[in-house]
Amino acid sequence: MIDAKAKQKIKLRRATKTGVAPVSSAITSAHPLSVPGLVPALIALITFIAFLPTLQNGFVNWDDDSHLLDNPHYRGLGWEQLRWMFTTCLNGSCMPLNWVTYGLDYVLWGMNPSGYHLTSLLVHVANAVLFYFLSLRLLRLGFGTILTNLPIRLAASFSALFFSLHPLQVEVVAWAIGREIAIAGFFFILTLICYLKAAENESAGLSRRGWMIGAWVLYALSLLGKEMALTLPFALLILDVYPLRRLGGGHGKWFGPQVRQIWWEKTPFLLLALAAGVRATLEKQQAGSIYPIADYGLLPRVAQVLYSVAFYPWKTLIPNALSPLYPLHPFTGLWSLPVLLSGGFVFTLSVLFFIARSRWPAGLAVWLFYILLLAPVSGILAFGPYRAADRFSYVPSLGWPVLAGAGVFYCWHLWVGGRIKRQTLFLAQSFSVLLLISLGALTWGQTHIWHDSESLWRHALAVDEKSSIAHNNLGLVLADHSRLEEAINEFRRALEIDPLFVEGHTNLGNFLAQRGSPEEAISHLRQALTIDPAFANAHNTLGNILADRGESDRAIEHFRQALQTNPQSAMTYYNLGRVLAKPGDLSEATQNY
């Protein structure tokens, strides 16, 4: 006679041979996690707790000031505010849906930073829950099991928590302006879910069409949040090959009549991406934030792309020394150690994934999906004073947590097949739990770095002391705290690192004048204008110094040049009015006031 436990084990082993490893309904229904909605609720709660310290953080002088503190245009949800949100690209950044959330924040919280951080955290929590359902569907497609299978749901839970608790996500949540990535990610994940549903309902006609239209609309909303996923149409082709298996695998499965619809359905995605990409490029060019190849150099750009592609998988594995700013350093040649290590890392992974593609197609699929989605922010189109940024990993790196969840499920799969012992399974599960706890602890600590501007920039300098921007921004913080000598030393250090740093010369000149060293101040401001003759802040600051010295005509000239570059500067109009009023030209002074 065979007892009930033996029968159950034989049943599970037979099921494993067919490629499906179900858990009996009795076991599944008896497990506490089988309660509907409990797993997503736990994911939301754990994620929220890990990021709780962000609610104590303030705004920082890393775009929070220019976008939120000094910008009145987004404050509210009236027609004027909405018109501004959907028609303006501030400093080359087009993010209308993100502005809508800031407008809602202002209505609810005023300028209380805790409310803004709460909204960012709630969006990230929502993304974690959505990612659970996305992982669940991808794992089911990969392993050929059922959605109600308890192990597959536990594996998807691990994927979701690996994603949401990873310290790389802190920048998106703890930085008020970083929310644009989370908003784009929210609609991006929904886009993928709808696309997978449409592919799975390929023969359902109307139902399939509805899911596909939903994917197109949600993708448009993602691009309105932030143009992060411009290469999604090409990344979707990777999903069509694996795990959907709609493309490839034989004659006619790439361009034959039976797959023509698969190619045509990418057209709306491609048109949306093209429109968003052209607009973003033109706006960044107008803002002067794109570095032309002629100025930046082709080889430095290749080196940056290699560094960027290697950076995020490495930081996913070993999330240490994370920083708000990884500054661009002078290019020293393709044979420099960082470039060689990055190139070797990328080449090795590419070769390994390609060799293993027959037995393990998921690895190559995730690798290609990652590279395609990272491409727009990898340095191919260079913009910004950084070689990488934690926030850029939010969307492209979604595949790595799914692979991690697949590993968790595969361990259970091996145990059911009798290929590993229960003790080995227990060790693997324990390691998974400890890994999530470690990620949560690292995230808890990383959120404190964003508590205020001084802690942020001191941490950035601890990671990379040769950052002129970090020294400059720390100097501004110290000056705000009336620590003038310390601030001046930081500006001098910034200029030692980068003698052509226009903002560094301008800020040093400003605070040298406040300290009582006008001659040295004027010297640095003239250097700033030699580097960039149209830099409005330098003209405005120099105008103030000249006005205080009684050189009104020269001061007026500099104020007018500042307004030619930045006609929206209220402070410059005020300064010009102040100088004009002294000789009694009250009419023009009043107009400027």
Coordinates of C-alpha atoms in Angstrom, one line a residue:
M1 CA 0.0 0.0 0.0
I2 CA 1.1 3.6 -0.8
D3 CA 0.2 6.2 1.8
A4 CA -1.3 9.6 0.9
K5 CA 2.0 11.5 1.2
A6 CA 3.8 9.2 -1.2
K7 CA 0.9 9.5 -3.7
Q8 CA 1.2 13.3 -3.5
K9 CA 4.9 13.2 -4.1
I10 CA 4.5 10.8 -7.1
K11 CA 1.8 13.1 -8.5
L12 CA 4.1 16.2 -8.2
R13 CA 7.0 14.4 -9.9
R14 CA 4.8 13.3 -12.8
A15 CA 3.6 16.9 -13.2
T16 CA 7.1 18.1 -13.2
K17 CA 8.0 15.9 -16.2
T18 CA 5.3 17.7 -18.3
G19 CA 6.9 21.1 -17.5
V20 CA 4.2 22.1 -15.1
A21 CA 4.6 21.9 -11.4
P22 CA 1.2 22.6 -9.7
V23 CA 0.5 22.6 -6.0
S24 CA -2.6 20.7 -5.0
S25 CA -5.6 22.8 -4.3
A26 CA -5.7 21.6 -0.7
I27 CA -2.2 22.9 -0.1
T28 CA -2.7 26.1 -1.9
S29 CA -6.0 27.0 -0.2
A30 CA -4.6 26.1 3.2
H31 CA -1.7 28.5 2.9
P32 CA -2.2 31.9 4.5
L33 CA -0.8 33.7 1.5
S34 CA -3.6 32.2 -0.7
V35 CA -6.0 34.8 0.7
P36 CA -7.0 37.1 -2.3
G37 CA -5.2 40.4 -2.2
L38 CA -3.0 39.5 0.7
V39 CA 0.3 39.2 -1.2
P40 CA -0.1 42.6 -3.0
A41 CA -1.0 44.2 0.3
L42 CA 2.1 42.8 2.0
I43 CA 4.3 44.0 -0.9
A44 CA 2.8 47.5 -0.6
L45 CA 3.2 47.5 3.2
I46 CA 6.9 46.3 3.2
T47 CA 7.8 48.8 0.5
F48 CA 6.1 51.7 2.3
I49 CA 8.0 50.8 5.6
A50 CA 11.4 50.6 3.8
F51 CA 11.0 54.1 2.5
L52 CA 9.4 55.7 5.6
P53 CA 12.4 58.0 6.3
T54 CA 11.8 59.9 3.1
L55 CA 8.7 61.5 4.8
Q56 CA 11.1 63.4 7.1
N57 CA 13.2 64.7 4.2
G58 CA 13.1 68.3 2.8
F59 CA 13.7 69.7 -0.6
V60 CA 17.3 69.8 -1.9
N61 CA 19.2 72.2 -4.1
W62 CA 19.4 69.7 -6.9
D63 CA 16.6 70.9 -9.2
D64 CA 14.0 71.0 -6.4
D65 CA 14.7 74.7 -6.0
S66 CA 14.4 75.7 -9.7
H67 CA 11.5 73.3 -10.4
L68 CA 9.5 73.6 -7.2
L69 CA 10.6 76.3 -4.8
D70 CA 11.2 79.1 -7.3
N71 CA 8.5 78.1 -9.8
P72 CA 5.0 79.4 -9.2
H73 CA 3.5 78.1 -12.5
Y74 CA 2.6 74.6 -11.4
R75 CA 0.9 75.6 -8.1
G76 CA -2.7 74.5 -8.5
L77 CA -4.9 72.7 -11.0
G78 CA -6.6 75.6 -12.7
W79 CA -6.7 76.2 -16.4
E80 CA -3.6 78.5 -16.4
Q81 CA -1.6 75.9 -14.5
L82 CA -2.7 73.0 -16.7
R83 CA -2.0 75.0 -19.8
W84 CA 1.6 75.7 -18.6
M85 CA 2.1 72.1 -17.6
F86 CA 1.2 70.7 -21.0
T87 CA 2.9 73.4 -23.1
T88 CA 6.2 74.1 -21.3
C89 CA 9.4 72.1 -21.1
L90 CA 11.3 73.6 -18.2
N91 CA 15.1 73.4 -18.6
G92 CA 14.7 70.9 -21.5
S93 CA 12.5 68.6 -19.4
C94 CA 9.0 67.8 -20.7
M95 CA 6.9 66.1 -18.1
P96 CA 3.2 67.3 -18.1
L97 CA 1.8 64.4 -16.1
N98 CA 4.5 64.8 -13.5
W99 CA 3.6 68.5 -13.2
V100 CA -0.1 67.5 -12.7
T101 CA 1.0 65.5 -9.6
Y102 CA 3.0 68.4 -8.3
G103 CA -0.1 70.7 -8.8
L104 CA -2.2 68.2 -6.8
D105 CA 0.6 68.2 -4.1
Y106 CA 0.4 72.0 -3.9
V107 CA -3.4 71.9 -3.5
L108 CA -3.1 69.3 -0.7
W109 CA 0.1 70.2 1.1
G110 CA 1.1 73.7 0.0
M111 CA 4.9 73.7 0.1
N112 CA 5.3 71.1 2.8
P113 CA 8.0 68.7 1.5
S114 CA 6.6 65.7 3.4
G115 CA 3.5 65.7 1.3
Y116 CA 5.5 65.7 -1.9
H117 CA 7.6 62.8 -0.7
L118 CA 4.4 60.9 0.4
T119 CA 3.0 61.2 -3.1
S120 CA 6.3 59.9 -4.6
L121 CA 6.3 57.0 -2.2
L122 CA 2.7 56.1 -3.0
V123 CA 3.5 56.0 -6.7
H124 CA 6.5 53.7 -6.1
V125 CA 4.3 51.5 -3.9
A126 CA 1.8 51.3 -6.7
N127 CA 4.5 50.3 -9.1
A128 CA 5.7 47.5 -6.8
V129 CA 2.2 46.1 -6.7
L130 CA 1.8 46.4 -10.5
F131 CA 5.2 44.8 -11.0
Y132 CA 4.0 41.8 -8.9
F133 CA 1.3 41.2 -11.5
L134 CA 3.7 41.7 -14.4
S135 CA 6.2 39.3 -12.9
L136 CA 3.5 36.8 -12.2
R137 CA 2.5 36.8 -15.9
L138 CA 6.0 36.7 -17.2
L139 CA 7.0 33.8 -14.9
R140 CA 3.9 31.9 -15.9
L141 CA 4.8 32.3 -19.6
G142 CA 8.4 31.3 -19.0
F143 CA 7.6 28.2 -16.9
G144 CA 4.3 27.2 -18.4
T145 CA 2.6 27.0 -15.0
I146 CA -0.7 28.5 -13.7
L147 CA -1.3 31.9 -12.1
T148 CA -2.9 30.3 -9.0
N149 CA 0.1 28.2 -8.3
L150 CA 1.4 29.3 -4.8
P151 CA 5.2 28.9 -5.6
I152 CA 4.8 31.1 -8.8
R153 CA 3.1 33.7 -6.7
L154 CA 5.8 33.6 -4.1
A155 CA 8.4 33.9 -6.8
A156 CA 6.6 36.9 -8.3
S157 CA 6.5 38.4 -4.8
F158 CA 10.2 38.1 -4.5
S159 CA 10.6 39.8 -7.9
A160 CA 8.4 42.7 -6.8
L161 CA 10.2 43.2 -3.5
F162 CA 13.6 42.8 -5.2
F163 CA 12.6 45.7 -7.5
S164 CA 10.9 47.9 -4.9
L165 CA 13.4 47.5 -2.0
H166 CA 16.6 47.9 -4.1
P167 CA 18.6 50.9 -3.1
L168 CA 18.9 52.0 -6.7
Q169 CA 15.2 53.1 -6.5
V170 CA 15.9 55.5 -3.6
E171 CA 16.7 58.4 -5.9
V172 CA 13.4 58.1 -7.7
V173 CA 11.4 58.1 -4.4
A174 CA 13.5 60.4 -2.1
W175 CA 14.2 63.1 -4.6
A176 CA 11.1 65.2 -5.2
I177 CA 12.0 65.9 -8.9
G178 CA 12.9 62.2 -9.4
R179 CA 9.2 61.3 -9.3
E180 CA 9.0 61.8 -13.1
I181 CA 10.7 58.4 -13.5
A182 CA 8.2 56.7 -11.2
I183 CA 5.2 58.3 -13.0
A184 CA 6.6 57.1 -16.3
G185 CA 7.3 53.7 -14.8
F186 CA 3.7 53.4 -13.5
F187 CA 2.2 53.7 -17.0
F188 CA 5.1 51.7 -18.5
I189 CA 4.4 48.6 -16.4
L190 CA 0.6 48.9 -17.2
T191 CA 1.6 49.1 -20.9
L192 CA 3.5 45.8 -20.6
I193 CA 0.6 44.1 -18.7
C194 CA -1.9 45.2 -21.4
Y195 CA 0.5 44.1 -24.2
L196 CA 0.9 40.6 -22.7
K197 CA -2.9 40.3 -22.2
A198 CA -3.4 41.2 -25.9
A199 CA -0.8 38.7 -27.0
E200 CA -2.4 36.0 -24.9
N201 CA -5.8 36.8 -26.4
E202 CA -4.5 36.6 -30.0
S203 CA -7.6 34.7 -31.2
A204 CA -10.1 36.6 -29.1
G205 CA -10.8 39.4 -31.6
L206 CA -12.5 42.3 -29.9
S207 CA -10.9 41.4 -26.5
R208 CA -7.4 41.4 -28.0
R209 CA -8.0 44.7 -29.8
G210 CA -9.2 46.4 -26.5
W211 CA -6.0 45.3 -24.7
M212 CA -3.8 46.5 -27.5
I213 CA -5.5 49.9 -27.6
G214 CA -5.1 50.1 -23.9
A215 CA -1.4 49.4 -24.3
W216 CA -1.1 52.2 -26.9
V217 CA -2.9 54.7 -24.7
L218 CA -0.9 53.8 -21.6
Y219 CA 2.4 54.1 -23.5
A220 CA 1.4 57.6 -24.5
L221 CA 0.8 58.5 -20.9
S222 CA 4.1 57.0 -19.9
L223 CA 5.9 59.3 -22.4
L224 CA 3.9 62.3 -21.0
G225 CA 5.4 61.4 -17.6
K226 CA 9.0 61.2 -18.9
E227 CA 10.5 60.1 -22.2
M228 CA 12.2 57.1 -20.6
A229 CA 11.0 54.2 -22.8
L230 CA 11.5 55.6 -26.3
T231 CA 12.8 52.3 -27.5
L232 CA 9.9 50.2 -26.2
P233 CA 8.7 49.3 -29.7
F234 CA 11.9 47.4 -30.3
A235 CA 12.0 45.9 -26.7
L236 CA 8.5 44.5 -27.3
L237 CA 9.9 42.4 -30.2
I238 CA 12.1 40.7 -27.6
L239 CA 9.0 39.8 -25.6
D240 CA 7.4 38.5 -28.8
V241 CA 10.4 36.1 -29.2
Y242 CA 10.5 35.1 -25.5
P243 CA 8.5 34.4 -23.5
L244 CA 5.5 35.0 -25.8
R245 CA 7.1 32.9 -28.6
R246 CA 5.1 34.8 -31.3
L247 CA 8.2 35.5 -33.4
G248 CA 11.2 33.3 -34.4
G249 CA 11.6 29.6 -34.2
G250 CA 11.3 28.6 -37.9
H251 CA 10.5 29.5 -41.5
G252 CA 8.0 32.3 -41.8
K253 CA 8.0 33.1 -38.1
W254 CA 9.9 36.4 -38.6
F255 CA 8.3 38.0 -41.7
G256 CA 5.7 35.6 -43.0
P257 CA 2.0 36.4 -43.5
Q258 CA 1.1 34.8 -40.1
V259 CA 3.2 37.3 -38.2
R260 CA 2.6 40.4 -40.2
Q261 CA 0.1 41.6 -37.6
I262 CA 2.7 41.4 -34.9
W263 CA 4.8 43.9 -36.8
W264 CA 2.0 46.2 -37.7
E265 CA 0.8 46.5 -34.1
K266 CA 4.2 48.2 -33.3
T267 CA 3.4 51.1 -35.6
P268 CA 1.4 53.2 -33.0
F269 CA 4.2 52.6 -30.4
L270 CA 6.8 53.7 -32.9
L271 CA 4.9 56.8 -33.9
L272 CA 4.4 57.9 -30.3
A273 CA 8.1 57.2 -29.5
L274 CA 9.2 59.2 -32.5
A275 CA 7.1 62.2 -31.7
A276 CA 8.2 62.2 -28.0
G277 CA 11.9 61.7 -29.0
V278 CA 11.9 64.5 -31.5
R279 CA 10.3 66.9 -29.0
A280 CA 12.6 65.9 -26.2
T281 CA 15.7 66.3 -28.4
L282 CA 14.7 69.7 -29.7
E283 CA 13.9 71.0 -26.2
K284 CA 17.2 69.8 -24.8
Q285 CA 19.0 71.3 -27.6
Q286 CA 17.3 74.6 -27.0
A287 CA 18.1 74.4 -23.3
G288 CA 21.8 73.7 -24.3
S289 CA 21.9 70.4 -22.3
I290 CA 23.0 68.2 -25.2
Y291 CA 26.7 67.8 -25.9
P292 CA 27.4 67.7 -29.7
I293 CA 29.7 65.0 -30.9
A294 CA 32.1 67.7 -32.2
D295 CA 32.5 69.1 -28.7
Y296 CA 32.2 65.9 -26.7
G297 CA 34.1 63.5 -29.0
L298 CA 33.1 60.1 -30.5
L299 CA 35.5 58.0 -28.4
P300 CA 34.4 59.5 -25.1
R301 CA 30.8 58.8 -26.0
V302 CA 31.6 55.2 -26.8
A303 CA 33.4 54.9 -23.5
Q304 CA 30.4 56.4 -21.7
V305 CA 28.0 54.0 -23.3
L306 CA 30.1 51.0 -22.3
Y307 CA 30.4 52.4 -18.8
S308 CA 26.6 53.0 -18.6
V309 CA 25.7 49.5 -19.9
A310 CA 27.9 47.8 -17.3
F311 CA 27.1 50.2 -14.4
Y312 CA 23.5 49.2 -13.7
P313 CA 23.8 45.4 -13.6
W314 CA 26.9 45.8 -11.5
K315 CA 25.1 48.1 -9.1
T316 CA 22.1 45.8 -9.0
L317 CA 24.4 43.0 -7.8
I318 CA 26.5 45.1 -5.5
P319 CA 24.6 48.3 -4.6
N320 CA 27.4 50.1 -2.8
A321 CA 28.7 53.7 -3.1
L322 CA 25.5 54.9 -4.7
S323 CA 25.5 58.7 -5.3
P324 CA 23.2 61.4 -6.5
L325 CA 25.9 62.4 -9.0
Y326 CA 28.5 60.4 -10.9
P327 CA 30.4 63.2 -12.5
L328 CA 31.9 63.1 -16.0
H329 CA 35.7 63.0 -15.8
P330 CA 38.1 63.8 -18.6
F331 CA 38.4 61.0 -21.1
T332 CA 41.8 59.4 -20.9
G333 CA 41.5 56.9 -23.8
L334 CA 39.8 53.5 -24.5
W335 CA 42.7 51.8 -22.8
S336 CA 42.0 53.3 -19.4
L337 CA 41.0 50.8 -16.7
P338 CA 37.4 51.8 -16.2
V339 CA 36.7 51.6 -19.9
L340 CA 38.4 48.2 -20.2
L341 CA 36.6 46.8 -17.2
S342 CA 33.2 48.0 -18.5
G343 CA 33.9 46.7 -22.0
G344 CA 35.0 43.4 -20.7
F345 CA 32.0 43.1 -18.5
V346 CA 29.5 43.9 -21.3
F347 CA 31.3 41.6 -23.8
T348 CA 31.5 38.7 -21.3
L349 CA 27.8 38.9 -20.3
S350 CA 26.8 39.2 -24.0
V351 CA 28.8 36.1 -25.0
L352 CA 27.5 34.0 -22.0
F353 CA 23.9 34.9 -22.6
F354 CA 24.2 34.2 -26.3
I355 CA 25.9 30.8 -25.7
A356 CA 23.2 29.8 -23.2
R357 CA 20.2 31.0 -25.3
S358 CA 19.0 27.5 -26.3
R359 CA 18.8 26.2 -22.8
W360 CA 18.1 29.5 -21.1
P361 CA 16.5 32.0 -23.4
A362 CA 15.4 34.2 -20.6
G363 CA 18.9 35.4 -19.9
L364 CA 19.5 36.8 -23.4
A365 CA 15.9 38.2 -23.6
V366 CA 16.4 40.2 -20.4
W367 CA 19.9 41.4 -21.5
L368 CA 18.6 42.6 -24.8
F369 CA 15.5 44.1 -23.3
Y370 CA 17.7 46.0 -20.8
I371 CA 20.2 47.3 -23.5
L372 CA 17.4 48.5 -25.7
L373 CA 15.5 50.4 -23.0
L374 CA 18.7 51.9 -21.6
A375 CA 19.9 53.1 -25.0
P376 CA 18.3 56.6 -24.9
V377 CA 20.0 57.4 -21.5
S378 CA 23.2 55.4 -22.0
G379 CA 25.3 58.3 -23.5
I380 CA 24.5 57.8 -27.1
L381 CA 22.9 61.2 -26.9
A382 CA 24.9 62.8 -24.2
F383 CA 23.2 65.3 -21.9
G384 CA 23.7 66.3 -18.3
P385 CA 27.0 66.5 -16.3
Y386 CA 27.0 62.8 -15.3
R387 CA 28.1 59.5 -16.7
A388 CA 25.3 57.5 -15.1
A389 CA 22.4 58.1 -12.7
D390 CA 20.6 55.7 -10.3
R391 CA 17.2 56.8 -11.6
F392 CA 18.0 55.7 -15.1
S393 CA 17.9 52.0 -14.0
Y394 CA 14.2 52.2 -12.9
V395 CA 12.6 51.1 -16.2
P396 CA 15.4 49.4 -18.2
S397 CA 16.4 47.1 -15.2
L398 CA 12.9 45.6 -14.7
G399 CA 14.0 42.3 -16.2
W400 CA 16.7 41.6 -13.5
P401 CA 14.1 41.2 -10.6
V402 CA 12.1 38.8 -12.9
L403 CA 15.2 36.7 -13.4
A404 CA 15.7 36.7 -9.6
G405 CA 12.1 35.5 -9.1
A406 CA 12.6 32.8 -11.7
G407 CA 15.6 31.6 -9.7
V408 CA 13.4 31.3 -6.6
F409 CA 10.8 29.3 -8.5
Y410 CA 13.3 27.1 -10.2
C411 CA 14.7 26.0 -6.8
W412 CA 11.2 24.8 -5.8
H413 CA 10.9 23.2 -9.2
L414 CA 14.1 21.2 -8.6
W415 CA 12.9 20.1 -5.1
V416 CA 9.6 18.8 -6.5
G417 CA 11.5 16.9 -9.1
G418 CA 13.7 15.3 -6.4
R419 CA 16.9 16.9 -7.7
I420 CA 17.6 18.8 -4.5
K421 CA 16.9 18.1 -0.9
R422 CA 14.5 19.9 1.4
Q423 CA 17.4 21.3 3.3
T424 CA 18.8 22.9 0.1
L425 CA 15.5 24.4 -0.7
F426 CA 15.3 25.8 2.9
L427 CA 18.7 27.4 2.5
A428 CA 17.7 28.9 -0.9
Q429 CA 14.5 30.3 0.6
S430 CA 16.4 31.6 3.7
F431 CA 18.9 33.3 1.4
S432 CA 16.1 35.0 -0.5
V433 CA 14.5 36.4 2.6
L434 CA 17.9 37.6 4.0
L435 CA 18.6 39.2 0.6
L436 CA 15.3 41.2 0.7
I437 CA 16.0 42.2 4.4
S438 CA 19.5 43.4 3.4
L439 CA 18.1 45.4 0.4
G440 CA 15.5 47.0 2.7
A441 CA 18.1 47.9 5.3
L442 CA 20.4 49.5 2.6
T443 CA 17.4 51.4 1.2
W444 CA 16.4 52.6 4.7
G445 CA 20.0 54.0 5.1
Q446 CA 20.1 55.5 1.6
T447 CA 17.0 57.5 2.1
H448 CA 18.7 59.4 4.9
I449 CA 21.3 60.7 2.5
W450 CA 18.5 62.8 0.8
H451 CA 17.4 64.3 4.2
D452 CA 18.8 67.8 3.3
S453 CA 21.1 69.4 0.8
E454 CA 24.2 69.4 3.0
S455 CA 24.0 65.6 3.8
L456 CA 23.3 64.9 0.1
W457 CA 26.4 66.7 -1.2
R458 CA 28.7 65.6 1.6
H459 CA 27.8 62.0 0.7
A460 CA 28.3 62.7 -3.0
L461 CA 31.8 64.0 -2.2
A462 CA 32.5 61.0 0.0
V463 CA 31.8 58.8 -3.0
D464 CA 33.7 61.0 -5.5
E465 CA 35.7 63.9 -4.2
K466 CA 36.5 65.2 -7.7
S467 CA 33.0 66.5 -8.4
S468 CA 32.9 70.2 -9.1
I469 CA 29.1 70.3 -9.1
A470 CA 29.0 68.7 -5.6
H471 CA 31.5 71.2 -4.2
N472 CA 29.6 74.1 -5.8
N473 CA 26.2 72.9 -4.5
L474 CA 27.6 72.3 -1.0
G475 CA 29.0 75.8 -1.1
L476 CA 25.6 77.2 -1.8
V477 CA 24.2 75.3 1.2
L478 CA 26.9 76.6 3.5
A479 CA 26.4 80.2 2.2
D480 CA 22.7 79.9 3.0
H481 CA 23.7 78.9 6.6
S482 CA 25.9 82.0 6.8
R483 CA 29.1 79.9 6.8
L484 CA 30.7 82.2 4.2
E485 CA 34.4 81.2 4.4
E486 CA 33.5 77.5 4.2
A487 CA 31.3 78.2 1.2
I488 CA 34.1 80.2 -0.6
N489 CA 36.5 77.3 0.0
E490 CA 34.1 74.9 -1.7
F491 CA 33.7 77.2 -4.7
R492 CA 37.5 77.4 -5.0
R493 CA 37.7 73.6 -4.8
A494 CA 35.1 73.3 -7.6
L495 CA 37.2 75.6 -9.8
E496 CA 40.4 73.7 -9.1
I497 CA 38.6 70.6 -10.5
D498 CA 37.0 72.4 -13.4
P499 CA 38.5 75.8 -14.2
L500 CA 35.9 76.3 -16.9
F501 CA 32.9 75.9 -14.5
V502 CA 30.8 79.0 -15.2
E503 CA 28.5 78.6 -12.2
G504 CA 31.5 78.1 -9.9
H505 CA 33.1 81.4 -11.1
T506 CA 29.7 83.2 -10.7
N507 CA 29.0 81.9 -7.2
L508 CA 32.6 82.5 -6.0
G509 CA 32.3 86.1 -7.4
N510 CA 29.0 86.7 -5.7
F511 CA 30.1 85.6 -2.2
L512 CA 33.6 87.2 -2.5
A513 CA 31.7 90.5 -3.0
Q514 CA 29.5 89.8 0.0
R515 CA 32.7 89.1 2.0
G516 CA 34.2 92.4 0.9
S517 CA 36.5 91.4 -1.9
P518 CA 35.0 93.2 -4.9
E519 CA 38.1 93.2 -7.1
E520 CA 38.6 89.4 -6.9
A521 CA 34.8 89.0 -7.3
I522 CA 34.8 91.0 -10.5
S523 CA 37.8 89.0 -11.8
H524 CA 35.9 85.7 -11.4
L525 CA 32.7 87.1 -12.9
R526 CA 34.6 88.3 -16.0
Q527 CA 36.1 84.9 -16.3
A528 CA 32.6 83.4 -16.2
L529 CA 31.5 85.7 -19.0
T530 CA 34.6 84.9 -21.1
I531 CA 33.6 81.3 -20.9
D532 CA 29.9 81.9 -21.6
P533 CA 29.1 85.5 -22.6
A534 CA 25.3 84.9 -22.4
F535 CA 25.3 83.5 -18.8
A536 CA 22.6 85.6 -17.2
N537 CA 23.5 85.0 -13.5
A538 CA 27.0 86.3 -14.1
H539 CA 25.7 89.5 -15.8
N540 CA 23.2 90.0 -13.0
T541 CA 25.8 89.5 -10.2
L542 CA 28.4 91.7 -11.9
G543 CA 25.7 94.4 -12.4
N544 CA 25.0 94.4 -8.7
I545 CA 28.7 94.8 -7.8
L546 CA 29.1 97.6 -10.3
A547 CA 26.0 99.3 -9.1
D548 CA 27.3 99.2 -5.5
R549 CA 30.5 100.8 -6.8
G550 CA 28.5 103.6 -8.4
E551 CA 29.1 102.5 -12.0
S552 CA 25.4 102.7 -12.9
D553 CA 25.8 102.8 -16.7
R554 CA 27.9 99.6 -16.8
A555 CA 25.6 97.9 -14.3
I556 CA 22.5 98.8 -16.4
E557 CA 24.3 97.3 -19.5
H558 CA 24.9 94.0 -17.7
F559 CA 21.3 93.8 -16.4
R560 CA 19.9 94.3 -19.9
Q561 CA 22.2 91.6 -21.2
A562 CA 21.0 89.3 -18.5
L563 CA 17.4 89.9 -19.5
Q564 CA 18.1 89.2 -23.1
T565 CA 19.1 85.7 -22.1
N566 CA 16.6 85.2 -19.3
P567 CA 13.6 87.6 -19.7
Q568 CA 11.7 85.7 -16.9
S569 CA 14.2 86.7 -14.2
A570 CA 12.2 88.8 -11.7
M571 CA 15.3 89.6 -9.6
T572 CA 17.1 91.1 -12.6
Y573 CA 14.1 93.4 -13.4
Y574 CA 14.2 94.4 -9.7
N575 CA 17.9 95.1 -9.8
L576 CA 17.6 97.1 -13.0
G577 CA 14.7 99.1 -11.6
R578 CA 16.7 99.8 -8.4
V579 CA 19.6 101.3 -10.4
L580 CA 17.4 103.3 -12.7
A581 CA 15.5 104.8 -9.8
K582 CA 18.7 106.3 -8.3
P583 CA 19.2 109.1 -11.0
G584 CA 15.4 109.7 -10.9
D585 CA 14.3 107.7 -14.0
L586 CA 11.2 106.6 -12.1
S587 CA 9.1 105.8 -15.1
E588 CA 11.4 103.1 -16.5
A589 CA 12.2 102.0 -13.0
T590 CA 8.5 101.5 -12.3
Q591 CA 8.1 99.5 -15.5
N592 CA 10.9 97.1 -14.4
Y593 CA 9.5 96.8 -10.9

